Coordinates of C-alpha atoms and ligand atoms in Angstrom, one line a residue:
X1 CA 0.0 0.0 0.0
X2 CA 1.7 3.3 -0.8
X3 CA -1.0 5.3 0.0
X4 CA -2.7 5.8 -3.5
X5 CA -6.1 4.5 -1.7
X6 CA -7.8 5.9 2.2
X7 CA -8.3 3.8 4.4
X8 CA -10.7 4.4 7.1
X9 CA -9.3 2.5 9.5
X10 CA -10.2 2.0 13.4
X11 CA -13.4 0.4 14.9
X12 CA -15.3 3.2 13.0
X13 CA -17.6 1.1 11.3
X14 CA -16.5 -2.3 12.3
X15 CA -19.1 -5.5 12.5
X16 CA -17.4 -6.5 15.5
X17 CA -19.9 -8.9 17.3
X18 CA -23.5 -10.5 16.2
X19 CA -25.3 -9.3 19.3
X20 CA -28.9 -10.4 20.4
X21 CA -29.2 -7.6 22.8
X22 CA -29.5 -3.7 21.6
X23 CA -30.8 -2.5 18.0
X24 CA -29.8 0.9 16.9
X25 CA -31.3 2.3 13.6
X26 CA -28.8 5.6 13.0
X27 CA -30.6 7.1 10.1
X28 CA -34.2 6.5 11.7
X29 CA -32.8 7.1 15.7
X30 CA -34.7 4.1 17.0
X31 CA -33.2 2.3 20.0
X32 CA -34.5 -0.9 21.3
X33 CA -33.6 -3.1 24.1
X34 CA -34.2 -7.0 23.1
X35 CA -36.7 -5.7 20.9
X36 CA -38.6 -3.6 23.3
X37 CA -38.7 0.5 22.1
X38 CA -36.6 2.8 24.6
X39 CA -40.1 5.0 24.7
X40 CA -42.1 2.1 26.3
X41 CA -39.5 1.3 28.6
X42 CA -38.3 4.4 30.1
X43 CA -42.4 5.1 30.5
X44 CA -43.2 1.9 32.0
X45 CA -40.1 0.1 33.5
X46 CA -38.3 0.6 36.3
X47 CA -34.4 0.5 36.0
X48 CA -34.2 -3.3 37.6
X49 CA -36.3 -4.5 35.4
X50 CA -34.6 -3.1 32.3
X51 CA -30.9 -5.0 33.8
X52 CA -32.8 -8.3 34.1
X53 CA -33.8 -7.7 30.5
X54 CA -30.8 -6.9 28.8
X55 CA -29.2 -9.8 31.1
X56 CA -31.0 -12.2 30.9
X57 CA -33.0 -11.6 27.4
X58 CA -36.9 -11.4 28.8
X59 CA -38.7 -9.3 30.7
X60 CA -39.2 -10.2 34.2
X61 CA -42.2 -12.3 35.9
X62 CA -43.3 -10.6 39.4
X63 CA -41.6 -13.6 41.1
X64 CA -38.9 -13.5 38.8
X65 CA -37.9 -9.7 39.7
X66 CA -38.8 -10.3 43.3
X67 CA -35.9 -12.7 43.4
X68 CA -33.7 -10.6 41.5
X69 CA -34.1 -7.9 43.8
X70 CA -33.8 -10.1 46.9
X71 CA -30.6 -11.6 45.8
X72 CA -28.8 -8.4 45.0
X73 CA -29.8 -6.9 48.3
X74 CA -28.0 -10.0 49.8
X75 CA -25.0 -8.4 48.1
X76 CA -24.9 -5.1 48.2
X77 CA -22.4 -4.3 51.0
X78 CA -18.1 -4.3 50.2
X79 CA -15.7 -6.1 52.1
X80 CA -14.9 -3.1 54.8
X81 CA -11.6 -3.2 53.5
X82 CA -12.3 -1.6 50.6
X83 CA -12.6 1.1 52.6
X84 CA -8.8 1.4 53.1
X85 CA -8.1 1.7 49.6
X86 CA -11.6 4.9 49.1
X87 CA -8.8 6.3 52.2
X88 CA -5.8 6.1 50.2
X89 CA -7.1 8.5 47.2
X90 CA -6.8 12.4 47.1
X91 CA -9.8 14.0 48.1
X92 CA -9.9 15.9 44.8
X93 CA -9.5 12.7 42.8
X94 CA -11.7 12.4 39.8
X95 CA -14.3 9.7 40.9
X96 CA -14.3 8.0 37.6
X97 CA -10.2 7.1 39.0
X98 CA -12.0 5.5 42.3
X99 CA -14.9 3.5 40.1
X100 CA -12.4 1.8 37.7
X101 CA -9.6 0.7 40.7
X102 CA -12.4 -0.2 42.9
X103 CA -14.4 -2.2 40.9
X104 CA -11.2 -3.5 39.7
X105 CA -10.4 -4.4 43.4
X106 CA -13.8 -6.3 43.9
X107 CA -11.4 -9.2 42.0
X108 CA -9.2 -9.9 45.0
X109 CA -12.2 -10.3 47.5
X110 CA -14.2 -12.7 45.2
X111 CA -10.9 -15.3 43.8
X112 CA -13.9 -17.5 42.1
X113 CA -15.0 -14.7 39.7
X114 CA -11.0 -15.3 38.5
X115 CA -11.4 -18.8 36.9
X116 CA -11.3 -18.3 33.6
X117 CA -14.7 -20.4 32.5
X118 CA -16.3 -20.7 35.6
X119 CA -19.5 -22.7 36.1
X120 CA -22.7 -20.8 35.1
X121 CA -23.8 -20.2 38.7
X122 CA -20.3 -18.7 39.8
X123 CA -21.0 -16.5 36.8
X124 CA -24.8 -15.5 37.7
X125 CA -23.0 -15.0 41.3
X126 CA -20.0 -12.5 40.0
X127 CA -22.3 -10.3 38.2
X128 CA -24.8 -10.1 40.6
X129 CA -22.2 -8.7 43.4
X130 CA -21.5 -6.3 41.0
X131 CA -24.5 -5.4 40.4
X132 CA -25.4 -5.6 43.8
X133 CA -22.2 -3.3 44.9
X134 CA -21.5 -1.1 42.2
X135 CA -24.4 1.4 44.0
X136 CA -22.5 1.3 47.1
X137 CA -18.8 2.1 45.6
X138 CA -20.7 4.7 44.0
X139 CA -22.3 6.8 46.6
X140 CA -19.1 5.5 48.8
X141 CA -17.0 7.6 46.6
X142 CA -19.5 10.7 46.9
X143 CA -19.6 10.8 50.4
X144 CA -15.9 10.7 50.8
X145 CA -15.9 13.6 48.5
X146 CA -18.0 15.2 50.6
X147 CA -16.3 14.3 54.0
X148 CA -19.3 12.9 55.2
X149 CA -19.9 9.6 57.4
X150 CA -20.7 6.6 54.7
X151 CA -24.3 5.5 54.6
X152 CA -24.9 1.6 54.1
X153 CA -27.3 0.0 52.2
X154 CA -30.9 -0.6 53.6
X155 CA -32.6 -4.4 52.5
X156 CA -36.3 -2.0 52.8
X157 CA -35.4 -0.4 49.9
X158 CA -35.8 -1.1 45.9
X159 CA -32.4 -0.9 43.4
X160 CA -32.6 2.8 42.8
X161 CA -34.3 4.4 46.1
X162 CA -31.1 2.4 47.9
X163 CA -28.8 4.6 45.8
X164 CA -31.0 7.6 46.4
X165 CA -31.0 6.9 50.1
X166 CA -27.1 6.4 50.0
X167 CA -26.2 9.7 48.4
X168 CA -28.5 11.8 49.8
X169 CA -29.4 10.1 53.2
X170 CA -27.9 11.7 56.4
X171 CA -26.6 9.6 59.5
X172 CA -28.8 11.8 62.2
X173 CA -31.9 11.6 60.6
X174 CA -34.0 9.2 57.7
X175 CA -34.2 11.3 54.8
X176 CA -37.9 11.2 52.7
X177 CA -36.6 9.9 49.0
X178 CA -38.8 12.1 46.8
X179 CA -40.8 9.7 44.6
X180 CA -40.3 12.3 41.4
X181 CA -36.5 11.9 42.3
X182 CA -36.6 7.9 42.0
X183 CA -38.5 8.1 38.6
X184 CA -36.4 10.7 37.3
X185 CA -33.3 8.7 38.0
X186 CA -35.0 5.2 36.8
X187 CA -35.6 7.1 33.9
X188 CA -32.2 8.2 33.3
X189 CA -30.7 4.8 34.6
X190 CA -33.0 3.3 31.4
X191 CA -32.1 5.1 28.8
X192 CA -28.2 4.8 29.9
X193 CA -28.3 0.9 30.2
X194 CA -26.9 -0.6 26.7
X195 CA -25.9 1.0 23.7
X196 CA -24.9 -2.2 21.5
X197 CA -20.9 -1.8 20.8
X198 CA -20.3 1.5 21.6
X199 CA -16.8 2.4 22.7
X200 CA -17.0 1.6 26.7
X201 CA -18.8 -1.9 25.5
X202 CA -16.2 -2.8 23.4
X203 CA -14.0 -2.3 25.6
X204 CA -15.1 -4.8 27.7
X205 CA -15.8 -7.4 25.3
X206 CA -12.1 -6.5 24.2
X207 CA -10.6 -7.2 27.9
X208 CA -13.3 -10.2 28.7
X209 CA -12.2 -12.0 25.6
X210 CA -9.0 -13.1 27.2
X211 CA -10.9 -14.7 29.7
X212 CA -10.7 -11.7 32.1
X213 CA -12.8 -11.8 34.8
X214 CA -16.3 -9.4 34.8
X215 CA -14.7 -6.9 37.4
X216 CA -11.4 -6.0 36.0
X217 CA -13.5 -6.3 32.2
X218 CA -15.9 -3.5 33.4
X219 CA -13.1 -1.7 35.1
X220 CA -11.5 -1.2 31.6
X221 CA -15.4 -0.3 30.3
X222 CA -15.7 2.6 33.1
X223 CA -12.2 4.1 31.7
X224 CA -13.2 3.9 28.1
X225 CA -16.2 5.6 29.0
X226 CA -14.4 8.7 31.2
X227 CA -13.1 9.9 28.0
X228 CA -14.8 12.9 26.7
X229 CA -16.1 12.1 23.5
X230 CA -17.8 9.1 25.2
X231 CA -19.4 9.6 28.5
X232 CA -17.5 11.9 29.7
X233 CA -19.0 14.0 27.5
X234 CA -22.2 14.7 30.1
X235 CA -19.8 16.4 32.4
X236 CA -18.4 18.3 29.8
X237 CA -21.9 20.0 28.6
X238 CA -22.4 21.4 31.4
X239 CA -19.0 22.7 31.9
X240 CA -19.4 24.3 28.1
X241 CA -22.7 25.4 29.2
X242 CA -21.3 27.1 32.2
X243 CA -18.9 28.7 30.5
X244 CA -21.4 30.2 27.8
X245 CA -23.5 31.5 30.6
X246 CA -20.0 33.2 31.8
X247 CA -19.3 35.0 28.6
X248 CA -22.8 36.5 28.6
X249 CA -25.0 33.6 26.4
X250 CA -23.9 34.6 23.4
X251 CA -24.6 31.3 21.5
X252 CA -24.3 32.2 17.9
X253 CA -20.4 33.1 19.0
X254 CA -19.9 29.5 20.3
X255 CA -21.9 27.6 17.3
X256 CA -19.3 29.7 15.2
X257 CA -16.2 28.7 17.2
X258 CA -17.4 25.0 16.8
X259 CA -17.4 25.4 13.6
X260 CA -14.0 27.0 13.1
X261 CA -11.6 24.1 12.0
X262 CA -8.5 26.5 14.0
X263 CA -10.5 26.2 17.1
X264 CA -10.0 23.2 19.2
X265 CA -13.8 23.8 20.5
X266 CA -16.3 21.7 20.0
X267 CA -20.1 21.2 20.2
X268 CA -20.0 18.5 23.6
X269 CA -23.3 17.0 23.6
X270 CA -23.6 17.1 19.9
X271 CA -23.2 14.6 17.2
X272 CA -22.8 10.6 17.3
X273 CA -20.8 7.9 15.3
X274 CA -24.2 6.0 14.8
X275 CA -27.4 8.9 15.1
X276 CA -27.4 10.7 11.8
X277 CA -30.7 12.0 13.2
X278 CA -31.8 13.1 16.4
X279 CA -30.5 10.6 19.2
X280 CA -34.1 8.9 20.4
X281 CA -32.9 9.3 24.6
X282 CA -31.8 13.4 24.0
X283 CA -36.0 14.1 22.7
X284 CA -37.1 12.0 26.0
X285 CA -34.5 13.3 28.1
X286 CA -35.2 16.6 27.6
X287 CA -38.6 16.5 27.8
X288 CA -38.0 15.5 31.2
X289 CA -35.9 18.2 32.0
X290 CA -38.4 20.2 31.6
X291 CA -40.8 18.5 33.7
X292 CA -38.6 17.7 36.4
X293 CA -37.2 21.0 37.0
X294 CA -40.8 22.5 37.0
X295 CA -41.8 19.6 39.5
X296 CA -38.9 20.6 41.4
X297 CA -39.6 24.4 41.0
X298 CA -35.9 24.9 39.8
X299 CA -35.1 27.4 37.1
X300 CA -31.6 26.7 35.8
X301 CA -30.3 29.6 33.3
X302 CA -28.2 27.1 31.6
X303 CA -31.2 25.2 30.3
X304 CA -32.3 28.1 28.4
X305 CA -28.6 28.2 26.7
X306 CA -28.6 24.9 25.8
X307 CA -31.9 25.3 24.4
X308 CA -30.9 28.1 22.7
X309 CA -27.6 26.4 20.9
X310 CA -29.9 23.5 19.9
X311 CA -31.9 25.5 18.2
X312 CA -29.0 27.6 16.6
X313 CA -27.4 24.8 15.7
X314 CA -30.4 22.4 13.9
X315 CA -30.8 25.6 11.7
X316 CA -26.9 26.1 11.0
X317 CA -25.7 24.7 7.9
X318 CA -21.9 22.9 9.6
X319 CA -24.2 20.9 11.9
X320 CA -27.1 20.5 9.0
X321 CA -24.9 19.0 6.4
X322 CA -22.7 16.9 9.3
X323 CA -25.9 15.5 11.0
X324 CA -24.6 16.8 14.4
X325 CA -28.0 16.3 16.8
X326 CA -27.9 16.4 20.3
X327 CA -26.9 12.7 21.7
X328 CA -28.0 11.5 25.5
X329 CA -25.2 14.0 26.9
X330 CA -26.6 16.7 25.8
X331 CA -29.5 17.6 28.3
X332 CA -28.8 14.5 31.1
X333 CA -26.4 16.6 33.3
X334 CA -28.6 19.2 33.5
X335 CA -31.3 16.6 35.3
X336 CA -28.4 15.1 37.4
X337 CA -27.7 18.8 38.2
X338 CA -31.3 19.4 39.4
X339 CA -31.0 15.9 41.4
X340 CA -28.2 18.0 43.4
X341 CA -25.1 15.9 42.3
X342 CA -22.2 17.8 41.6
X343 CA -20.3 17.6 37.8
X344 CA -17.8 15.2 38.7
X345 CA -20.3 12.8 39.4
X346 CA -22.1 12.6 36.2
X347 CA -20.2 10.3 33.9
X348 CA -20.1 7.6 37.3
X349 CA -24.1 8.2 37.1
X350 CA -23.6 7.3 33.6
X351 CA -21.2 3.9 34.4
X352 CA -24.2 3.3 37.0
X353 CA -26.8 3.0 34.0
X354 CA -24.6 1.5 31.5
X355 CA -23.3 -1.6 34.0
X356 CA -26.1 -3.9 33.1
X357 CA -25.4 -3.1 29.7
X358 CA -21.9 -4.1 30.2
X359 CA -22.8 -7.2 31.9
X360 CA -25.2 -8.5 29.2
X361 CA -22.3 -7.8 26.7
X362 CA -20.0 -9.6 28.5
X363 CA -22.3 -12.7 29.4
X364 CA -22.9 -12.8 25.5
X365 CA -19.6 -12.9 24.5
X366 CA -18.7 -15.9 27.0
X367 CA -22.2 -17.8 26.1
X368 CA -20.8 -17.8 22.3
X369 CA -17.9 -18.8 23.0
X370 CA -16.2 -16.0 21.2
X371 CA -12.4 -16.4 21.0
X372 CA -9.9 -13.7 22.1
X373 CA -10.3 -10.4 20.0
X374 CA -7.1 -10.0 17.7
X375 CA -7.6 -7.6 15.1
X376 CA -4.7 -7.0 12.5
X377 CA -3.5 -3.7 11.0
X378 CA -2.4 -2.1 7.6
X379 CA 1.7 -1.2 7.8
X380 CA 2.8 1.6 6.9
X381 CA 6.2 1.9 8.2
X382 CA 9.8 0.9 7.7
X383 CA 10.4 -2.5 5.4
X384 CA 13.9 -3.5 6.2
X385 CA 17.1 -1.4 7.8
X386 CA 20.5 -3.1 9.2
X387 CA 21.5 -2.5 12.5
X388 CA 24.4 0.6 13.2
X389 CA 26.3 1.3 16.0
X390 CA 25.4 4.0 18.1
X391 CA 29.1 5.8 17.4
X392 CA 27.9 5.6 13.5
X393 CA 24.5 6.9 14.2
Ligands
LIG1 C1 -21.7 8.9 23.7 O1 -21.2 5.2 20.5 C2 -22.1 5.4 21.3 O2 -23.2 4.8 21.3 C3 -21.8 6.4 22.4 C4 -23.0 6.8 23.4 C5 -23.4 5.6 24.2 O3 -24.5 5.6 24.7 O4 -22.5 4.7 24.5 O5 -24.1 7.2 22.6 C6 -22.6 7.9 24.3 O6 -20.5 8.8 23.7 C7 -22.4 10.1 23.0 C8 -21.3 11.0 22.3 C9 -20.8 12.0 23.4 N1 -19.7 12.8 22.9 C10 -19.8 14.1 22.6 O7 -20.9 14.7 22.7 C11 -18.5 14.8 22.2 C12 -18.8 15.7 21.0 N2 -19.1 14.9 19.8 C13 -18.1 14.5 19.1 O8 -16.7 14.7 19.3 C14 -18.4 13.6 17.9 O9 -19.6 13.9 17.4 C15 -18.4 12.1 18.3 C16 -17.2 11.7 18.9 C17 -19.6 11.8 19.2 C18 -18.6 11.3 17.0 O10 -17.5 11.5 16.2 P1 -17.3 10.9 14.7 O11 -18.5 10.1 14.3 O12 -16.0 10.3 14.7 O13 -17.4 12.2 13.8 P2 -16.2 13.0 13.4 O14 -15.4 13.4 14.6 O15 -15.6 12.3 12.2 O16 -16.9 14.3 12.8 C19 -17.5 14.4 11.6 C20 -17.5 15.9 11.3 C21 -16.2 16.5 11.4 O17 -16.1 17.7 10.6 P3 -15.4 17.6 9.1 O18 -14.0 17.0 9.4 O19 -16.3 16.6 8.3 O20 -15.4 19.0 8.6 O21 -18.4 16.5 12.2 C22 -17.6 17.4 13.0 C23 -16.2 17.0 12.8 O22 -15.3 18.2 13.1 N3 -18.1 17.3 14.4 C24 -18.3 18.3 15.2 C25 -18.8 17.7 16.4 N4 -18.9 16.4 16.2 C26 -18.5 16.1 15.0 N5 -18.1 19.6 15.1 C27 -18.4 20.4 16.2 N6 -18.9 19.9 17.3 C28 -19.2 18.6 17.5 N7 -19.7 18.1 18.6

């Protein structure tokens, strides 16, 4: 190859997997999750019912969720010391550093989630404790952020009011969970949980192909997905937003400096690899925006902005002829905002949604017996030079 033809190389549009579990139509934006439409389910599910799902490929019975939910809250404590290692960080350290070492660390309590093709039950087991945890690392890390005492799981709560209670509860008093606040987040939670092989999931089919166990597998999914062109991306909208407000509002300067190929700045919140129409979770995500911040009487200036941009920017030739919509980023840290969680915490909130995801990924992968990923690459560098000694060089 000596470069007469382009190659468009990477996993831009690779058929990487056949996958059972998420359907994506780009051009039409339809999502569905083992068939069912994202609409329905973030209308009618709740976010445990959506993991079972995607995990195990049907919706659940009443006993069948009941069971579910009464075998993660068998699980949803960490070995205390796990709580040594939450000491050991900075208190300014990014929380999406904690999420990937801890849940990387859940590995050396549990050895039999190690064995490389482990019996079926040891596998239901490991990612049910992850499930089961992954809330409590979660609102773990948050408190510490905060300097504030820890506050454990409780069995009389469901999935996501056990979160709630964890991040919000206080140890001198019980804390009402506002019920708009638990369907808000299930909501969110839902549209978050797969997203067929995006780059986080990849990732973790990538690592769990060598036979890596689910921990350290969705360890490497949760740093794929810090990076800000992935999920990262919902902390950095709000940031961009914030800034905007700063300089005054004036969007039409900041659609023009996303368009300027000189300036580094771009659009966060806007476009997708796969949505060459409007991303399906952004229309019902900020509809809820809306709803939620009026439920919760909050008026948030940086709504109107990004209101403003989208509109600017759905009549602006650059993001016309490029397709550039606004994807799920684009209005969910704005919600998370209203929920009173602070930036730093929004791309973990997004790791929190997408775990199930992750897990019915990496469940597939094992039950097909796919072998180790090993792509191959196109060479473009030296063909053959002889050795010379450094005094030559
Ligand atoms: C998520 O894959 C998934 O499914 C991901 C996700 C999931 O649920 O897992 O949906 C979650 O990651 C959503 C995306 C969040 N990221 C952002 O919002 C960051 C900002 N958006 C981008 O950087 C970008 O749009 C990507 C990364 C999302 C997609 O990039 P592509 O498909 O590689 O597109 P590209 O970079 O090749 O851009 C094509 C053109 C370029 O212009 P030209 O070279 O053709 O002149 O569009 C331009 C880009 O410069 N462009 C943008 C832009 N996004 C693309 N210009 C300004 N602002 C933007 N946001």
């Amino acid at each position: 190859l000596t470069g007469h033809i382009t190659l468009d190389l990477g996993y831009k549009n690779t058929g990487s997997t056949k996958s059972a579990i998420t359907f994506l139509d780009g051009e039409k934006g339809i999502l569905k999750y083992r068939g069912y439409s994202i609409e329905e389910l973030a209308e009618k599910s709740t976010f445990l019912e959506v993991a079972f799902l995607l995990i195990y490929g049907d919706l659940p019975t009443t006993k069948a969720l009941e069971d579910f939910q009464s075998q993660i809250t068998k699980h949803t404590l960490i070995h205390e010391d796990m709580k040594k290692f939450l000491d050991g960080y900075p208190s300014k350290s990014h929380p999406m550093a904690q999420l990937a070492s801890l849940v990387c660390s859940l590995s050396t309590f549990y050895p039999e989630s190690l064995k490389a093709n482990s019996s079926p039950e040891t596998m239901d087991l490991t990612m049910i404790k992850l499930l089961a945890k992954f809330p409590t690392i979660v609102s773990f890390i948050y408190k510490k952020s905060l300097g504030h005492p820890l506050i454990y799981p409780k069995n009389k709560y469901d999935y996501v009011s056990n979160y709630l209670n964890m991040t919000f509860g206080q140890r001198t008093e019980e804390v009402e969970i506002d019920p708009v606040v638990v369907k808000a987040m299930n909501t969110l939670l839902i549209l978050h949980a797969d997203h067929e092989q995006n780059c986080s999931a990849s990732t973790v089919r990538m690592v769990g192909s060598s036979d890596c166990n689910l921990y350290a597998s969705v360890s490497a999914g949760i740093d794929a997905l810090w990076g800000p062109l992935h999920g990262g991306a919902n902390q950095a909208v709000i940031e961009m937003l914030e800034l905007i407000k700063e300089d005054g509002g004036d969007t039409e300067k900041w659609i023009n400096k996303a368009k300027d190929k000189n300036d580094p700045f771009r659009m966060m919140g806007f476009g997708h690899r796969v949505y060459k129409n409007f991303d399906p979770r952004a229309k019902i995500i900020k509809k809820a925006c809306d709803d939620i911040l009026e439920k919760l009487g909050i008026n948030d200036p940086v709504l109107e902005i990004a209101k403003k941009l989208e509109e600017a920017a759905l009549s602006d030739p650059y993001f016309v002829e490029r397709k550039l919509y606004p994807n799920v980023d684009f209005y969910s840290g704005i919600i998370y905002r209203a929920l009173g969680f602070p930036t730093d915490m929004f791309t973990v909130l997004f790791a929190l949604g997408r775990l199930p995801g992750w897990i019915a990924q990496w469940k597939e992968m094992h039950e097909n017996k796919e072998p180790i990923g090993r792509p191959r690459q196109v060479y473009v560098g030296h063909t053959n030079r002889a050795f010379v000694e450094i005094e030559k060089r």
